[in-house]
Each structure stands twice: as C-alpha cells, then as structure tokens.
Amino acid sequence: MRPQLHSRASAFGKVILFGEHSVVYGYPALAAGIADGVVLHAQPTEHGRPLELSIPDWDVDFELRPESEDPLSLALHAIMSHCDGPLTGWRITGQTKIPARAGCGSSAALSVALAKLALGEDAPPAQIVEASMAGERVFHGNPSGLDSEIATRGGMLRYTRSDGVAPLRFAPFTVVVANTNKPRSTAHQVANVRTRKTRFPLVVDPVLQALGQLVTSAERAIVTNDFKSLGELMEVSHELLSGLGVCCEELDRLVALANRSGALGAKLTGAGGGGCIIALPGDGAGPLLKAFETAQVEAFEVRVEA
Ligand code: PMV
C-alpha cells in the first residue's frame, strides 16, 4: 500500500515571552501557544504526481521536485522521509493565523502540522517534535527545540534544552502582538549572536545568563499576577536583547509606541532583527490595538493560558 496522510492536522503558533537566544545556550525560556497557528488538509491526487503544498496566506504554492534546493521543499522532504510519509500522490493545503517569518513560530507550526499529517494528531508529542525537528533543522540549522515543543503542545511552557518542557500554573492573561513587517531570518540572527559571543565572551555570556535569570523572575511575576513587575521585566529583556545585537529601529519604534499607549512593558519576540514585538496591556488590549491600528501596524491579541 502507498504511504498515506491523515486528512487534517493543526499546530500552534507561538510567542516567546522570555528567553529567546539565551535558550540556544541552555538557559530556560517561556513560550505560549497560538491555537490553530497552521491548519493543514490533505487529499490524495493521481498516483505518481509530485506532492503539492499550497498555503495562500504565506504565498506558498509548489510541487515537491527532487532537484529543488528551496528550504520549504527540503523541509517538506525531510519531514516526510523521517515519517515514512508519501513524497508523491497528495495535495496539502493550509490556512494560518500567524504571519510568516515574523517570530511567531511559522516554520515550527508548519513542520509540526506536516509531521502530524503523516503521524496522526494522536501520535506521542515527543515523536511529533522529533519529526518536526527534521524540518526545523533545514530552516534554522541548530534550533533549540523550543518552537517545535510549543507548536506541538500549546499552552504555556517553560523549556530548557537539557530538561525539555514543564507546564506552568497561572491565571490567563493577554498580550498584544505587533508586526514590523520587516523580514528577517532566524538562522542569521542566531549566527550573529554566536559571532558576538565568540568575539566578546566575557561581555556576552553575562547578558545570556541575565536573560536566563529573567525567566525565573518572570515566572514568579506570572504565578503571583504581578503584571507591573512582568511589564518591567519585558523592558529589561528588550534592552538585554538589544545588547546581543538583535534589535532594530523598527522593533524599538513599536516598543516605544506600545509603552506610550498604555502597555506595562513590551519587547521583541522571537529571533529579532525585524518580525514582531509583544506588549503587555495595562488596561485591556483595546487602547493598544487602537494605537497600532492608527499607526497602520498589523496587530492582534494572544490569550496566554496554561
Ligand atoms: O523567530 P523564531 O520564531 O524563529 O524564534 C527563534 C527563537 C531563538 O531562540 C532565537 C532560536 C531557537 O532556536 O530557540
């Protein structure tokens, strides 16, 4: 029998609340899932026709060709091969709620949803994460694994490379995501941080350590509903990430706009260099969303819950 796909699979997008970049070096990170970040449907086509992938929201539409060097094709091939899934005879179409390549976990959500199409939604999470990492390694080289874990499990997770995931108990709250619409590459930003760390280890290592410590302080603020402290820690996180060289004018401008418009704090989220910020609303998300709309900035709410 030829390899089969399940007819539907979904995966979470994500926001990293704290710990991007430092997580690569073994420190903890906190991330929250965005439900139905990517939803995929699969239908059989003619026997022998190349595997097709179409996600109009991300301008993705291609047939899998063995000679293609495009990262999406390579990732699709890597995931299907890992799962003993089909390389021909299926058409996969997708819808998404998250912007592509903007720090909201688009590549991990796609990798996880593809792995679930091949393995089934009910496959053990660790198996789905492992299969998706075959794709994430194509996109990012040496991913920490945080994005794949949150794209698979959702909720809010504390993650370290050595110990994996631990859930957190807390009362739900909201963050607002705003997009600079400036494209960037995670692999590039991660490589730049590594270069800076290699050149100035005595300067950069304490910054990474402080970003790790922020996670512990933020966890305490979250479980005690201390949002004033949480906002302040987001400010510190943004400044420390700036020291790693992953901020840019566009991100700083959105952080400043959020702070002027009633946010308790704001920071870049994900790899930086462009992409998105997250802001913690002071008094409901309304004023922040309005301010971003007035400034013609794409923004949306994410409910952070266990
Ligand atoms: O920008 P994103 O969604 O690809 O997030 C990258 C997070 C990093 O910590 C910078 C890299 C990683 O592998 O964890």
Coordinates of C-alpha atoms and ligand atoms in Angstrom, one line a residue:
M1 CA 0.0 0.0 0.0
R2 CA 1.3 3.5 -0.8
P3 CA 2.1 5.8 2.2
Q4 CA -0.9 7.7 3.5
L5 CA -1.6 11.1 5.1
H6 CA -4.3 11.9 7.6
S7 CA -6.9 14.3 6.2
R8 CA -6.4 17.2 8.7
A9 CA -3.7 18.4 11.2
S10 CA -3.1 21.6 13.1
A11 CA -0.3 23.1 15.1
F12 CA 0.2 26.1 17.4
G13 CA 2.0 29.3 16.5
K14 CA 3.8 30.9 19.5
V15 CA 5.1 33.9 21.2
I16 CA 8.3 33.7 23.2
L17 CA 7.6 35.6 26.4
F18 CA 11.2 35.4 27.7
G19 CA 14.4 33.6 26.9
E20 CA 14.9 33.8 23.1
H21 CA 18.5 33.4 22.1
S22 CA 19.7 32.5 25.6
V23 CA 17.6 29.3 25.3
V24 CA 20.1 28.3 22.5
Y25 CA 22.8 28.2 25.1
G26 CA 21.0 26.1 27.6
Y27 CA 19.1 28.7 29.6
P28 CA 15.3 28.4 30.2
A29 CA 12.6 30.1 28.1
L30 CA 8.9 30.8 28.5
A31 CA 6.6 30.5 25.4
A32 CA 2.9 30.5 24.8
G33 CA 1.0 28.8 22.0
I34 CA -1.4 30.5 19.5
A35 CA -4.2 28.0 18.7
D36 CA -4.6 26.9 15.1
G37 CA -1.4 28.7 14.0
V38 CA -1.5 26.4 11.0
V39 CA -4.2 24.1 9.9
L40 CA -3.5 21.6 7.0
H41 CA -5.8 19.4 4.9
A42 CA -4.5 16.6 2.7
Q43 CA -6.2 15.0 -0.3
P44 CA -4.9 12.1 -2.5
T45 CA -4.1 13.1 -6.1
E46 CA -3.2 10.9 -9.1
H47 CA -0.7 8.2 -8.3
G48 CA 2.9 9.4 -9.1
R49 CA 2.0 13.1 -9.2
P50 CA 4.5 15.2 -7.1
L51 CA 3.5 16.1 -3.5
E52 CA 1.9 19.6 -3.6
L53 CA 1.8 22.2 -0.8
S54 CA -0.3 25.3 -1.0
I55 CA -0.7 27.9 1.8
P56 CA -2.1 31.1 0.1
D57 CA -1.8 33.3 3.2
W58 CA 2.0 32.8 3.1
D59 CA 2.3 32.8 -0.8
V60 CA 3.4 29.2 -0.7
D61 CA 2.4 27.1 -3.7
F62 CA 4.7 24.4 -5.1
E63 CA 5.2 20.8 -6.1
L64 CA 7.9 18.8 -4.5
R65 CA 10.8 18.2 -7.0
P66 CA 13.8 16.0 -6.1
E67 CA 16.2 18.6 -7.5
S68 CA 14.8 21.6 -5.6
E69 CA 17.1 23.4 -3.2
D70 CA 14.3 25.6 -1.8
P71 CA 14.2 25.4 2.1
L72 CA 10.5 24.7 2.1
S73 CA 10.9 21.8 -0.4
L74 CA 13.9 20.4 1.6
A75 CA 12.0 20.7 4.9
L76 CA 8.9 19.0 3.4
H77 CA 11.0 16.2 2.0
A78 CA 12.9 15.8 5.3
I79 CA 9.8 15.6 7.4
M80 CA 8.0 13.1 5.1
S81 CA 11.1 11.0 4.8
H82 CA 11.5 10.9 8.6
C83 CA 7.9 9.8 9.0
D84 CA 8.0 7.3 6.0
G85 CA 5.2 9.5 4.6
P86 CA 4.4 10.0 0.9
L87 CA 6.6 12.1 -1.5
T88 CA 4.0 11.8 -4.3
G89 CA 0.3 11.5 -4.8
W90 CA -1.0 14.0 -2.3
R91 CA -2.1 17.7 -2.2
I92 CA -1.7 19.6 1.1
T93 CA -3.5 22.9 1.5
G94 CA -3.2 25.2 4.6
Q95 CA -4.7 28.1 6.4
T96 CA -2.9 30.1 9.0
K97 CA -3.5 32.7 11.7
I98 CA 0.1 33.8 12.1
P99 CA 2.4 35.9 9.9
A100 CA 5.3 34.1 8.2
R101 CA 8.9 34.6 9.3
A102 CA 8.0 37.1 11.9
G103 CA 8.9 35.4 15.2
C104 CA 5.5 33.8 15.7
G105 CA 6.8 30.2 15.1
S106 CA 5.5 29.8 11.5
S107 CA 8.2 27.4 10.4
A108 CA 7.8 25.2 13.5
A109 CA 4.0 25.3 13.2
L110 CA 4.3 24.2 9.6
S111 CA 6.8 21.5 10.4
V112 CA 4.7 20.2 13.3
A113 CA 1.5 20.2 11.3
L114 CA 3.2 18.3 8.4
A115 CA 4.6 15.7 10.9
K116 CA 1.0 15.3 12.4
L117 CA -0.4 14.8 8.9
A118 CA 2.0 11.9 8.5
L119 CA 1.9 10.5 12.0
G120 CA -1.7 11.5 13.2
E121 CA -2.8 14.1 15.7
D122 CA -2.7 11.5 18.4
A123 CA 0.9 10.4 18.0
P124 CA 3.0 10.9 21.1
P125 CA 4.1 14.6 21.3
A126 CA 7.8 13.6 21.6
Q127 CA 7.5 11.7 18.3
I128 CA 5.9 14.7 16.6
V129 CA 8.5 17.1 18.0
E130 CA 11.3 14.8 16.7
A131 CA 9.8 14.5 13.2
S132 CA 9.2 18.3 13.0
M133 CA 12.9 18.9 14.0
A134 CA 13.9 17.3 10.7
G135 CA 12.2 20.3 9.1
E136 CA 13.3 22.9 11.6
R137 CA 17.0 21.9 11.1
V138 CA 16.5 22.8 7.4
F139 CA 15.0 26.2 8.3
H140 CA 17.3 27.1 11.2
G141 CA 20.4 24.9 11.3
N142 CA 20.6 24.3 15.0
P143 CA 17.2 25.1 16.6
S144 CA 16.9 24.9 20.4
G145 CA 13.7 22.8 20.1
L146 CA 11.6 25.4 21.9
D147 CA 9.5 26.3 18.8
S148 CA 8.7 22.6 18.0
E149 CA 7.7 21.9 21.6
I150 CA 5.3 24.8 21.8
A151 CA 3.9 24.2 18.3
T152 CA 3.1 20.6 19.3
R153 CA 1.8 21.1 22.8
G154 CA 0.5 24.7 23.0
G155 CA -0.5 26.2 26.4
M156 CA 2.4 27.9 28.2
L157 CA 5.7 26.1 28.6
R158 CA 9.0 26.5 30.4
Y159 CA 11.6 24.9 28.3
T160 CA 15.3 24.1 28.6
R161 CA 17.4 22.1 26.1
S162 CA 18.6 19.7 28.9
D163 CA 15.2 19.1 30.7
G164 CA 12.6 19.7 27.9
V165 CA 9.2 21.1 28.8
A166 CA 7.4 21.9 32.1
P167 CA 3.9 23.4 32.2
L168 CA 3.1 26.4 34.4
R169 CA 0.0 27.0 36.6
F170 CA -1.3 30.6 36.4
A171 CA -4.3 32.8 35.7
P172 CA -4.8 33.5 31.9
F173 CA -3.7 36.9 30.6
T174 CA -3.4 38.7 27.3
V175 CA -0.6 40.1 25.3
V176 CA -0.7 42.1 22.1
V177 CA 1.5 41.1 19.1
A178 CA 2.5 43.8 16.6
N179 CA 4.4 43.2 13.4
T180 CA 7.2 45.4 12.0
N181 CA 6.6 43.6 8.7
K182 CA 10.4 43.7 8.3
P183 CA 11.6 40.3 7.0
R184 CA 14.4 38.6 8.9
S185 CA 16.0 35.2 9.2
T186 CA 16.2 33.3 12.5
A187 CA 19.3 31.4 11.3
H188 CA 21.0 34.8 10.5
Q189 CA 20.1 36.3 13.9
V190 CA 21.3 33.2 15.8
A191 CA 24.6 33.2 13.9
N192 CA 25.1 36.9 14.6
V193 CA 24.7 36.3 18.3
R194 CA 27.1 33.5 18.2
T195 CA 29.7 35.7 16.5
R196 CA 29.3 38.4 19.1
K197 CA 29.6 35.8 21.9
T198 CA 32.8 34.4 20.3
R199 CA 34.3 37.8 19.9
F200 CA 33.4 39.2 23.4
P201 CA 32.6 36.1 25.6
L202 CA 33.2 38.0 28.9
V203 CA 30.6 40.6 27.9
V204 CA 28.0 38.5 26.1
D205 CA 28.0 35.5 28.5
P206 CA 26.7 37.6 31.4
V207 CA 23.9 39.0 29.2
L208 CA 22.8 35.5 28.2
Q209 CA 22.9 34.5 31.9
A210 CA 20.8 37.6 32.8
L211 CA 18.2 36.7 30.1
G212 CA 18.0 33.2 31.7
Q213 CA 17.6 34.7 35.2
L214 CA 14.8 36.9 33.8
V215 CA 12.8 33.7 33.1
T216 CA 12.8 32.7 36.7
S217 CA 11.8 36.3 37.8
A218 CA 9.1 36.4 35.2
E219 CA 7.7 33.0 36.2
R220 CA 7.3 34.4 39.8
A221 CA 5.6 37.5 38.5
I222 CA 3.2 35.4 36.3
V223 CA 2.1 33.0 39.0
T224 CA 1.6 35.9 41.5
N225 CA -0.3 38.0 39.0
D226 CA 2.3 40.8 39.4
F227 CA 1.8 42.4 36.0
K228 CA 3.6 45.6 36.9
S229 CA 6.8 43.5 37.5
L230 CA 6.1 41.4 34.4
G231 CA 6.0 44.5 32.3
E232 CA 9.2 45.9 33.8
L233 CA 10.9 42.5 33.2
M234 CA 9.8 42.7 29.5
E235 CA 11.5 46.1 29.3
V236 CA 14.7 44.7 30.7
S237 CA 14.5 41.7 28.3
H238 CA 14.2 44.1 25.3
E239 CA 17.3 46.1 26.5
L240 CA 19.4 43.0 27.1
L241 CA 18.4 41.6 23.7
S242 CA 19.4 44.9 22.2
G243 CA 22.9 44.2 23.7
L244 CA 23.0 41.0 21.7
G245 CA 22.5 43.0 18.5
V246 CA 19.1 41.5 17.6
C247 CA 17.0 44.7 18.0
C248 CA 16.5 47.3 15.2
E249 CA 14.9 50.7 14.7
E250 CA 11.6 49.2 13.6
L251 CA 11.3 47.0 16.7
D252 CA 12.3 49.8 19.0
R253 CA 9.7 52.1 17.4
L254 CA 6.9 49.6 18.1
V255 CA 8.1 49.0 21.6
A256 CA 8.1 52.8 22.2
L257 CA 4.6 53.1 20.7
A258 CA 3.3 50.3 22.9
N259 CA 4.8 52.0 26.0
R260 CA 3.3 55.4 25.1
S261 CA -0.1 53.7 24.5
G262 CA -0.6 52.2 28.0
A263 CA 1.5 49.0 27.9
L264 CA 3.0 47.8 31.1
G265 CA 6.0 46.7 29.1
A266 CA 7.0 45.5 25.6
K267 CA 9.8 43.5 24.0
L268 CA 10.7 41.9 20.7
T269 CA 9.6 38.3 20.5
G270 CA 11.5 35.5 18.6
A271 CA 14.8 35.9 16.8
G272 CA 14.5 39.7 16.3
G273 CA 16.1 41.8 13.5
G274 CA 12.5 42.6 12.4
G275 CA 9.4 40.5 12.9
C276 CA 7.1 41.0 15.9
I277 CA 7.0 42.6 19.4
I278 CA 4.8 41.6 22.3
A279 CA 3.2 44.2 24.6
L280 CA 1.5 43.6 28.0
P281 CA -1.7 45.7 28.1
G282 CA -2.2 47.9 31.2
D283 CA -6.0 48.2 31.0
G284 CA -7.3 45.7 28.4
A285 CA -5.9 45.2 24.9
G286 CA -8.3 47.9 23.3
P287 CA -6.1 51.0 23.6
L288 CA -3.0 49.2 22.4
L289 CA -4.8 47.7 19.4
K290 CA -6.3 51.1 18.6
A291 CA -2.9 52.8 18.7
F292 CA -1.4 50.2 16.4
E293 CA -4.3 50.5 14.0
T294 CA -3.9 54.3 13.9
A295 CA -0.2 53.8 13.1
Q296 CA -1.2 51.2 10.4
V297 CA 0.7 48.5 12.2
E298 CA -0.7 44.9 11.9
A299 CA -1.5 43.7 15.5
F300 CA -3.5 41.0 17.2
E301 CA -4.3 39.7 20.7
V302 CA -3.0 36.4 22.1
R303 CA -4.6 34.9 25.2
V304 CA -1.9 33.3 27.3
E305 CA -3.3 30.3 29.2
A306 CA -2.0 27.1 30.8
Ligands
PMV1 O1 12.0 33.9 15.5 P1 11.6 32.4 15.7 O2 10.2 32.2 15.9 O3 12.3 31.5 14.7 O4 12.3 32.1 17.2 C1 13.6 31.8 17.4 C2 14.0 31.6 18.8 C3 15.5 31.5 19.1 O5 15.7 31.4 20.5 C4 16.2 32.8 18.6 C5 16.2 30.4 18.4 C6 15.9 29.0 18.9 O6 16.3 28.0 18.2 O7 15.3 28.9 20.0

